[in-house]
mmCIF file of C-alpha atoms in Angstrom:
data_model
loop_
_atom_site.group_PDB
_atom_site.id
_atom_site.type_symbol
_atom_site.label_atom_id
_atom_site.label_comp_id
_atom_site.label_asym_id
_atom_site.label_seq_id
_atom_site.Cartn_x
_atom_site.Cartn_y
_atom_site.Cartn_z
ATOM 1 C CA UNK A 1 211.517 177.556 96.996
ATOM 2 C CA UNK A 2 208.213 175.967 98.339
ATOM 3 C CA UNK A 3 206.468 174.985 101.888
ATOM 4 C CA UNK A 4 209.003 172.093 101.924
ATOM 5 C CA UNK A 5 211.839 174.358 102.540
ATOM 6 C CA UNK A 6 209.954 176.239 105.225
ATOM 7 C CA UNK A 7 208.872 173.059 106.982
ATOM 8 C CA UNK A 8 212.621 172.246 106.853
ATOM 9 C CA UNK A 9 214.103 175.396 108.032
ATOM 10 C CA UNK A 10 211.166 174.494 111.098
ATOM 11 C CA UNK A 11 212.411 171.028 111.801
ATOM 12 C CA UNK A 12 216.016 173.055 111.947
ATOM 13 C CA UNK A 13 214.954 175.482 114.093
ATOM 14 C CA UNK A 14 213.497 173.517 116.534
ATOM 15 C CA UNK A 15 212.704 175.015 119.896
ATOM 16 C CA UNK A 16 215.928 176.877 119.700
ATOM 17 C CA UNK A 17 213.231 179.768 119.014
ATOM 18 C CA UNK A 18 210.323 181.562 120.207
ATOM 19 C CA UNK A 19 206.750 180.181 119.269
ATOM 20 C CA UNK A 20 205.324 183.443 119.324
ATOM 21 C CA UNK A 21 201.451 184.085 120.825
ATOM 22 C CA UNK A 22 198.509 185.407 119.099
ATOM 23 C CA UNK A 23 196.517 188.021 120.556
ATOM 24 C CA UNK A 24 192.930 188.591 119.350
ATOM 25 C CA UNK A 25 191.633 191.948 119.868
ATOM 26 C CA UNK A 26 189.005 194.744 118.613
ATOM 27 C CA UNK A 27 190.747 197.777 117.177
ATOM 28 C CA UNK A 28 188.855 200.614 116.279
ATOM 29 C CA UNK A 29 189.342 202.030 112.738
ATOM 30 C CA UNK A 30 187.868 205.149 110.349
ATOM 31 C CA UNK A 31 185.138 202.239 109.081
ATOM 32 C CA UNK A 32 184.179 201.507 113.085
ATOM 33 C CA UNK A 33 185.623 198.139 114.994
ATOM 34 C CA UNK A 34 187.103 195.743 113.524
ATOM 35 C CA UNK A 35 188.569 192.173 115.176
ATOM 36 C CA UNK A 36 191.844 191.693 114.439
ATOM 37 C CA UNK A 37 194.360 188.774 115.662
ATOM 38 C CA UNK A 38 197.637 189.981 116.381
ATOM 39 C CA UNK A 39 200.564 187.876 115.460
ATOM 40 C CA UNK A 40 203.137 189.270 118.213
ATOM 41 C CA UNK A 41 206.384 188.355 116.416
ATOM 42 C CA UNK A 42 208.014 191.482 117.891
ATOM 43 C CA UNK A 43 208.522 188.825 121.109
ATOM 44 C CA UNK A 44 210.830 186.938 118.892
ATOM 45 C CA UNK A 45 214.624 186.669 120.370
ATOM 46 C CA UNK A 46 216.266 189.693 118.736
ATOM 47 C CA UNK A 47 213.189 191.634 119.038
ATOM 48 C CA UNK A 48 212.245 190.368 114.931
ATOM 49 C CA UNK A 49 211.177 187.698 113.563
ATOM 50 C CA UNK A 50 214.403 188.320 111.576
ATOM 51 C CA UNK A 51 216.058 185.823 113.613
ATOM 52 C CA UNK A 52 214.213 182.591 112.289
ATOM 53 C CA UNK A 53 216.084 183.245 109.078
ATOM 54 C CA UNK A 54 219.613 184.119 110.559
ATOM 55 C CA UNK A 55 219.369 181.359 112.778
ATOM 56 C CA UNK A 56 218.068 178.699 109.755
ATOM 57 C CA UNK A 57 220.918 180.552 107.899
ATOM 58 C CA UNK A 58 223.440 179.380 109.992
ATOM 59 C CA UNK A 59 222.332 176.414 110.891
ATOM 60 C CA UNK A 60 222.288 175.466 107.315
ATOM 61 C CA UNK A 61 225.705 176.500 106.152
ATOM 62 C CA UNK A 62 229.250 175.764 106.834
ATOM 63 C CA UNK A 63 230.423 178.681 109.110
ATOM 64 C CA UNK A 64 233.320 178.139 110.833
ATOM 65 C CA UNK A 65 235.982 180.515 112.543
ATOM 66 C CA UNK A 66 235.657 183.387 110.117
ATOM 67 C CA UNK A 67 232.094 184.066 111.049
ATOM 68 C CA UNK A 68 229.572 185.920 109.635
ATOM 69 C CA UNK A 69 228.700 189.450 107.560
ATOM 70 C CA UNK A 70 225.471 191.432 107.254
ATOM 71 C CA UNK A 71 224.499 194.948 106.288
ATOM 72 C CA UNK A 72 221.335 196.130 107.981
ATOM 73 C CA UNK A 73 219.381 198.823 108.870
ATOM 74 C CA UNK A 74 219.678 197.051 112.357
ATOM 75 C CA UNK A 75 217.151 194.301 112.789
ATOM 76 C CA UNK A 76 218.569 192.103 110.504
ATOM 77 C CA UNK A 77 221.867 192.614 112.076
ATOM 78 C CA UNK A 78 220.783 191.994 115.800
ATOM 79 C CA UNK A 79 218.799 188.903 114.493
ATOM 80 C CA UNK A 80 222.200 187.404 112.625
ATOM 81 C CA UNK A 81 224.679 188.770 115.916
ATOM 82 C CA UNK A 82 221.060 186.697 118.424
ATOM 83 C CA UNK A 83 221.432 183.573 115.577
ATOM 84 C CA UNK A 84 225.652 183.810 115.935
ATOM 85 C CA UNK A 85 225.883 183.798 119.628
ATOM 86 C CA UNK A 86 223.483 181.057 119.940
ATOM 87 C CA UNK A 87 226.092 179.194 117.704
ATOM 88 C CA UNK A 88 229.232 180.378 119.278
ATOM 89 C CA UNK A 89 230.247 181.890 116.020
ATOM 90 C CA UNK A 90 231.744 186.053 115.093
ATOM 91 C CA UNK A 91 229.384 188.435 113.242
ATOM 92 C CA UNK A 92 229.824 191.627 112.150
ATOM 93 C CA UNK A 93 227.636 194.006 111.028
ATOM 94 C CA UNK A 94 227.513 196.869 108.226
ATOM 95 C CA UNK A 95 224.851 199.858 109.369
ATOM 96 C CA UNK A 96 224.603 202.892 108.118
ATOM 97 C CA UNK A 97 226.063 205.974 109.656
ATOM 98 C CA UNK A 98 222.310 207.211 110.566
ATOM 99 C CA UNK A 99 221.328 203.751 111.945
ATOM 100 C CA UNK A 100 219.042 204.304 114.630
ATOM 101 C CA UNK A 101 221.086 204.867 118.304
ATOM 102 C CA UNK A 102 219.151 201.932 120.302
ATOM 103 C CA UNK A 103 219.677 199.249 117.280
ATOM 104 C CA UNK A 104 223.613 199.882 117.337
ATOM 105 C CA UNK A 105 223.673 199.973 120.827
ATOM 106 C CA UNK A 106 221.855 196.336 120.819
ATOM 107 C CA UNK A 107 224.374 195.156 118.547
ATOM 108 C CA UNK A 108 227.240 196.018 120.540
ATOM 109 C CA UNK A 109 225.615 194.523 123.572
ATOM 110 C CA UNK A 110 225.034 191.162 121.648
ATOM 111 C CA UNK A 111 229.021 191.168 120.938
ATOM 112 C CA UNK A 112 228.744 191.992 117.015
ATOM 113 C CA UNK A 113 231.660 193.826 115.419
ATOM 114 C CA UNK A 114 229.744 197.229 114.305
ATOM 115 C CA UNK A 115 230.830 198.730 111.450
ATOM 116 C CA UNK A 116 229.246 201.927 110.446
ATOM 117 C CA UNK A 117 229.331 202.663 106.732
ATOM 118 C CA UNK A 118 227.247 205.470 104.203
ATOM 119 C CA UNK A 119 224.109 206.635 104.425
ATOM 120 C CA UNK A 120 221.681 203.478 103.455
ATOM 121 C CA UNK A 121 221.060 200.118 103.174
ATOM 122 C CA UNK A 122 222.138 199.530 99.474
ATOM 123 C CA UNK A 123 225.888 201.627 101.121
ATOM 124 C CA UNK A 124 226.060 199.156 104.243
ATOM 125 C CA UNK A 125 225.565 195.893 101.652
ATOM 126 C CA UNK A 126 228.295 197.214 99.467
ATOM 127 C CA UNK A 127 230.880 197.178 102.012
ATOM 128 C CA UNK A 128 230.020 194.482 103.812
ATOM 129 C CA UNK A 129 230.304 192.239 100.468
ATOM 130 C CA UNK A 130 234.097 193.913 100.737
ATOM 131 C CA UNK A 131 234.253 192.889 103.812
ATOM 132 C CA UNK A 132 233.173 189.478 103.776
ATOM 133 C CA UNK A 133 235.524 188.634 101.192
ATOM 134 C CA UNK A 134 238.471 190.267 102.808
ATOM 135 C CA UNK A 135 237.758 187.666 105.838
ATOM 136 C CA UNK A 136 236.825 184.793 104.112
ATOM 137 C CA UNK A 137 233.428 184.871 106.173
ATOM 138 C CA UNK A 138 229.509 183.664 105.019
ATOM 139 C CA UNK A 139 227.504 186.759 104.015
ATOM 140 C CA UNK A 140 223.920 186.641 104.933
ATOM 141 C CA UNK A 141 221.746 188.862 103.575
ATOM 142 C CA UNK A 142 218.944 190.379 105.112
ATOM 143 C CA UNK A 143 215.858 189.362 103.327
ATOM 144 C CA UNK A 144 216.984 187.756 99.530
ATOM 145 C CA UNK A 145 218.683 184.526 100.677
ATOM 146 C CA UNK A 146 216.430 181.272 100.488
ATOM 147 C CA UNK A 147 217.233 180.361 104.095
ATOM 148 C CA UNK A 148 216.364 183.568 105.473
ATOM 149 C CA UNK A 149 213.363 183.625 103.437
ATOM 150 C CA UNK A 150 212.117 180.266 104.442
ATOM 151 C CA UNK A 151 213.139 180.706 107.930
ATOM 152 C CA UNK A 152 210.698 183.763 107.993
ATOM 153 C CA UNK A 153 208.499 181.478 106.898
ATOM 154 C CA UNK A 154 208.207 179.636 109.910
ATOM 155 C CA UNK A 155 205.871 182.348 110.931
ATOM 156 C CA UNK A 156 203.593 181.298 108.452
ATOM 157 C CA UNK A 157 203.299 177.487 109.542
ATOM 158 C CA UNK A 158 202.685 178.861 113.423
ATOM 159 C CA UNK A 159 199.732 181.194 111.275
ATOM 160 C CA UNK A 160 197.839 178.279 110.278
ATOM 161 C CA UNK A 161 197.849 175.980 113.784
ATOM 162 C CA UNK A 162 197.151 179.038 115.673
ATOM 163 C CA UNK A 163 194.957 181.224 113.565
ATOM 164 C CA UNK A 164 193.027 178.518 111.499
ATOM 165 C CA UNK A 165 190.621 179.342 108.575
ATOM 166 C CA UNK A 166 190.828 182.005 104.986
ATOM 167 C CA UNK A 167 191.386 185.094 106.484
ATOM 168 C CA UNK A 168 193.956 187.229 105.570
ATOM 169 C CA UNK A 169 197.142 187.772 106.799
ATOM 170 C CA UNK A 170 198.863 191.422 106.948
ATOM 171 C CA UNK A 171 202.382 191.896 106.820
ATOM 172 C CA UNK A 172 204.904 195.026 106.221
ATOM 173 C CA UNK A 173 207.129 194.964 103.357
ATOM 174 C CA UNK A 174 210.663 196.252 102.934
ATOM 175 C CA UNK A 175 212.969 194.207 100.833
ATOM 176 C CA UNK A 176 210.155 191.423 100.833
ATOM 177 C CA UNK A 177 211.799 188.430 103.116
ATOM 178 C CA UNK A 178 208.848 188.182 105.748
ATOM 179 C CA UNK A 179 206.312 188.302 103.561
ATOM 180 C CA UNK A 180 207.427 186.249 101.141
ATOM 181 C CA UNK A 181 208.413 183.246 103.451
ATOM 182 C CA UNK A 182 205.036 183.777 105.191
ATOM 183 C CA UNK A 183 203.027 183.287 102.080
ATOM 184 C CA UNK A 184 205.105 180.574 101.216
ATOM 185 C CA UNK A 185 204.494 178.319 104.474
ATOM 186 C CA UNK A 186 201.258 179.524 104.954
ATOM 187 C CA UNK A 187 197.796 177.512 103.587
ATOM 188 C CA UNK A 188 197.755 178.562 99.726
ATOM 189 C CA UNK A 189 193.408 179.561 100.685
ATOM 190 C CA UNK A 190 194.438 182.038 102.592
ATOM 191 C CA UNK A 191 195.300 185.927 100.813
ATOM 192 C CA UNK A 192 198.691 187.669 101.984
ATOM 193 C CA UNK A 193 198.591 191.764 102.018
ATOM 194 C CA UNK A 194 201.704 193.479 101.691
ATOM 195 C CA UNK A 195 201.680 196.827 103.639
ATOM 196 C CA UNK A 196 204.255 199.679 102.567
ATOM 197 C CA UNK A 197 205.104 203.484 103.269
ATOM 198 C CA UNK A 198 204.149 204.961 100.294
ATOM 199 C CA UNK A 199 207.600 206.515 100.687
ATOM 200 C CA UNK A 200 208.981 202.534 100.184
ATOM 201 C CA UNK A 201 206.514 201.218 97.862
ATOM 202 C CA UNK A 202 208.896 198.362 96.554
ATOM 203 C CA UNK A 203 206.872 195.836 96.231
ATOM 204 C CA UNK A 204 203.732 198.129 95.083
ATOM 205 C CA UNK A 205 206.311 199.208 92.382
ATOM 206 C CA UNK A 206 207.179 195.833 91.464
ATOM 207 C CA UNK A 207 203.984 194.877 90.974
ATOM 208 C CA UNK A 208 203.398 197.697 88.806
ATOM 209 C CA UNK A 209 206.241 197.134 86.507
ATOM 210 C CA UNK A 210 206.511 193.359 86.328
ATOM 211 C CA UNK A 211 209.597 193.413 87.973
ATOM 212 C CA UNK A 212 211.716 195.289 90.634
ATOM 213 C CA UNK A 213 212.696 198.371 90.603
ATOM 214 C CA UNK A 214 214.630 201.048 92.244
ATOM 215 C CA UNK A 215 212.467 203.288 94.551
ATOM 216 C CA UNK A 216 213.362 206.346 96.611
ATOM 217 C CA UNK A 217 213.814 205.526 100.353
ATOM 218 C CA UNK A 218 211.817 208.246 102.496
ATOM 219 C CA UNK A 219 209.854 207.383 105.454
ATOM 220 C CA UNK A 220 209.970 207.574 108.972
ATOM 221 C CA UNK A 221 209.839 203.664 108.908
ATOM 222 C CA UNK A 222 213.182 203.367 106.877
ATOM 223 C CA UNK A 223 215.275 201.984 109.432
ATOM 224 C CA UNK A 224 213.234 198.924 109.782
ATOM 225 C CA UNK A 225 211.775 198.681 105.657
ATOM 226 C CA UNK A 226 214.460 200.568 103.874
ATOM 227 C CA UNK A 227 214.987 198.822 100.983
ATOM 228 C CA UNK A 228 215.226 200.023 97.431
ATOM 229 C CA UNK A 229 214.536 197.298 95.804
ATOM 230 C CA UNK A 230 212.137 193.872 96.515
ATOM 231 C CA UNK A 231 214.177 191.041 96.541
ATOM 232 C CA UNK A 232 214.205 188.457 93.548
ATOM 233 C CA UNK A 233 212.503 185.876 95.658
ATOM 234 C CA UNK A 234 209.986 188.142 97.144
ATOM 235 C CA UNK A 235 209.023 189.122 93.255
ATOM 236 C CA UNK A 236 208.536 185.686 92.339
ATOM 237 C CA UNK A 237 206.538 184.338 95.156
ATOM 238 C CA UNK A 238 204.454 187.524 95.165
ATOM 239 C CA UNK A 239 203.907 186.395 91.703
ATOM 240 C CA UNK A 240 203.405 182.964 92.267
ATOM 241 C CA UNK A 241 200.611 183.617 95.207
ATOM 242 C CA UNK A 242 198.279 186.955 94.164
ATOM 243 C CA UNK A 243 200.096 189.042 96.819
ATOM 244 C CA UNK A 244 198.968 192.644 96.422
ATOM 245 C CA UNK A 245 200.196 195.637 98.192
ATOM 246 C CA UNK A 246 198.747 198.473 100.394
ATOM 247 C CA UNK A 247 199.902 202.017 100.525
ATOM 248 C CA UNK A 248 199.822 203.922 104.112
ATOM 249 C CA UNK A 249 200.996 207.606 104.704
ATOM 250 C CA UNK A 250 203.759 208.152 107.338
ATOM 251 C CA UNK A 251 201.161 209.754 109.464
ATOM 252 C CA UNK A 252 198.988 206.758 109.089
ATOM 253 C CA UNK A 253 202.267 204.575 110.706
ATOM 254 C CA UNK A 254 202.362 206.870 113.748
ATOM 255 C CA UNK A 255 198.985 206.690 114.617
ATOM 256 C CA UNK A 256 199.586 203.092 114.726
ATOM 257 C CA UNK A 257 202.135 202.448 116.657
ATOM 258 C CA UNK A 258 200.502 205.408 119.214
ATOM 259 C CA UNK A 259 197.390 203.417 119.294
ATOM 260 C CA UNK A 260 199.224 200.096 119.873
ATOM 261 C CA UNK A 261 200.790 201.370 122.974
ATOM 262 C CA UNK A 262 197.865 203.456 124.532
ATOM 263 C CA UNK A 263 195.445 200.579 123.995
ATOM 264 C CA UNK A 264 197.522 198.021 124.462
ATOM 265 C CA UNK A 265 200.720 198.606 125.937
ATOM 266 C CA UNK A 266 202.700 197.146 122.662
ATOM 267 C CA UNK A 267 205.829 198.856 122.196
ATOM 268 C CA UNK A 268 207.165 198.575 118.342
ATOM 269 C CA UNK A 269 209.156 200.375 115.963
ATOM 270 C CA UNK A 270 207.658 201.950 113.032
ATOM 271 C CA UNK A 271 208.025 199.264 110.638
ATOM 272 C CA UNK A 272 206.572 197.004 113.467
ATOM 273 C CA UNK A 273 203.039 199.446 113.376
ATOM 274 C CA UNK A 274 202.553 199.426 109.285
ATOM 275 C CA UNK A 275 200.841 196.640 108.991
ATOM 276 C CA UNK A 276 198.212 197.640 111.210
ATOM 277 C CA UNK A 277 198.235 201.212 109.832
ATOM 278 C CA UNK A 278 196.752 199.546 106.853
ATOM 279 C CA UNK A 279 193.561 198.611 109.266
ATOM 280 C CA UNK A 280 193.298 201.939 110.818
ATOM 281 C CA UNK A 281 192.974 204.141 108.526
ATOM 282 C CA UNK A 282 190.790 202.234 105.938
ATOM 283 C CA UNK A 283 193.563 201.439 103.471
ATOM 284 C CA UNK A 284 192.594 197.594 103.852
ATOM 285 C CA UNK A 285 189.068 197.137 104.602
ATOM 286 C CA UNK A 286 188.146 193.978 105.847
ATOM 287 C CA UNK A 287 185.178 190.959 104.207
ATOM 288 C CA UNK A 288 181.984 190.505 106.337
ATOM 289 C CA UNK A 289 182.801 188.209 109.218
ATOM 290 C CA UNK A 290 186.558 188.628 108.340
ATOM 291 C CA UNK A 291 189.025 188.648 111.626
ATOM 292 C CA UNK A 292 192.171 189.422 109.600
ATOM 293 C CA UNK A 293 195.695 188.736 111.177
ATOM 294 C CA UNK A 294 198.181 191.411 111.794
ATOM 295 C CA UNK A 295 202.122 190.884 111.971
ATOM 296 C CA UNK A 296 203.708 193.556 114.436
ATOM 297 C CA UNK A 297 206.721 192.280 113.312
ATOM 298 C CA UNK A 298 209.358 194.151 115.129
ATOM 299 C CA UNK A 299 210.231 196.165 118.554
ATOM 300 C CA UNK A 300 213.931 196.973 118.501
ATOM 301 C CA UNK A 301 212.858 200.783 119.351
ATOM 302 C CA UNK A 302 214.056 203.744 122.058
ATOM 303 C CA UNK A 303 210.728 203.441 124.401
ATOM 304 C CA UNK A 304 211.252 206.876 125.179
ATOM 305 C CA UNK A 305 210.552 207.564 121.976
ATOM 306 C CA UNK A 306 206.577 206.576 122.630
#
């Protein structure tokens, strides 16, 4: 895939979605303050900017009465059950059994058919593959499925008219699908980061081995980056455009997503916070005169967990 298909999957989209703002601010990190733009994608309908691909998803395929499947760790399910009922089409959703309260409680409220199966992500795919053959419905998949991937990368076009110039553009990693439609849309002069929990690190893996690989998933963002395994595309465009990856400690996430709410009143989810984690502590240090951009790229959280 190429900017073509993202600049498609945009034309698609239309206004049907959020533009989402920019918010330039001075955070203060372990090297002193730094200027950061903030790419608030976490306003995105669905809470994610998971919904650009659902919604490019469906708007490119042939779904008729039999709806829908998706296994998620829950964002990618209340982006395809936001994308479904904006096309008047069923969805149901795999999760597993330990899928955070709030996210299944948002997919029942958006009308999804919940089904809760195993313990992870790779459990949830397997039977919803079952079950979207039993029905005869269109499986989506949460981040390695051109569409989704190049509606994520709609983020990346909105990037360049709203943040113009080189500087670099941060994003968290799970199974790869944000980060690899963003540095597919975006200006090729510009560097993307991937940011991971070193207790995810698979894309840092990848990168490592030449290709994906299995890695353990344990981190208190795993609900929102638990994936195994990068996705196929993510490895190749990662490839194709120099992306390199960050490691940040658990502890490093929290303080994050603290600091976003007591300096800014930002409420996100864990996975939302790891791309600025990477800023914080002094993982990702940024050039002279640099004002790098941040994705907080989800909120589908339990505020009274802040």
């Amino acid at each position: 895939m190429d900017r073509s298909d993202v600049e498609a999957a945009r034309a698609r989209i239309g206004d049907r979605l959020r533009l989402t703002p920019v918010l330039d601010a001075v955070v203060d990190t372990v090297h002193g303050p730094v200027p950061v733009s903030f790419k608030l994608e976490y306003l995105q309908f669905g809470g994610s900017f998971k919904t650009r691909g659902s919604l490019n998803a469906l708007l490119h395929s042939a779904v008729d009465a039999s709806g829908v499947v998706i296994a998620s760790g829950g964002n990618a399910g209340i982006a395809a059950a936001t994308a479904a009922a904006m096309q008047g089409v069923d969805c149901a959703v795999v999760v597993p059994e330990n899928a955070p309260a709030a996210k299944v409680a948002a997919l029942h409220t958006l009308g999804a058919d919940v089904v809760q199966h195993g313990t992870s992500y790779a459990e949830a795919f397997e039977c919803a593959t079952a079950l979207a053959i039993e029905r005869g419905s269109v499986q989506l998949h949460a981040y390695d499925l051109p569409d989704i991937v190049a509606g994520a990368g709609t983020t990346g076009l909105e990037l360049d008219e709203q943040v113009p110039g080189s500087n670099s553009v941060l994003v968290a990693v799970g199974g790869g699908g944000l980060i690899a439609g963003i540095a597919t849309g975006i200006s090729s002069d510009r560097s993307v980061v991937g940011v991971e929990p070193q207790g995810i690190p698979t894309l840092h893996s990848a990168l490592g081995n030449g290709s994906p690989v299995d890695v353990a998933v344990d981190s208190i963002a795993a609900d929102s980056l638990g994936a195994k395994r990068i996705g196929d595309i993510a490895m190749s465009v990662a490839a194709a455009h120099g992306i390199t990856s960050i490691l940040v400690t658990d502890a490093a996430i929290v303080a994050a997503r603290d600091y976003l709410w007591r300096h800014f009143r930002i409420a996100v989810e864990y996975g939302g916070a790891t791309a600025l984690a990477a800023v914080l502590s002094g993982a990702y240090v940024p050039e002279e005169g640099e004002r790098p951009v941040v994705v907080l790229c989800g909120a589908n959280t339990d505020p009274a967990t802040l």
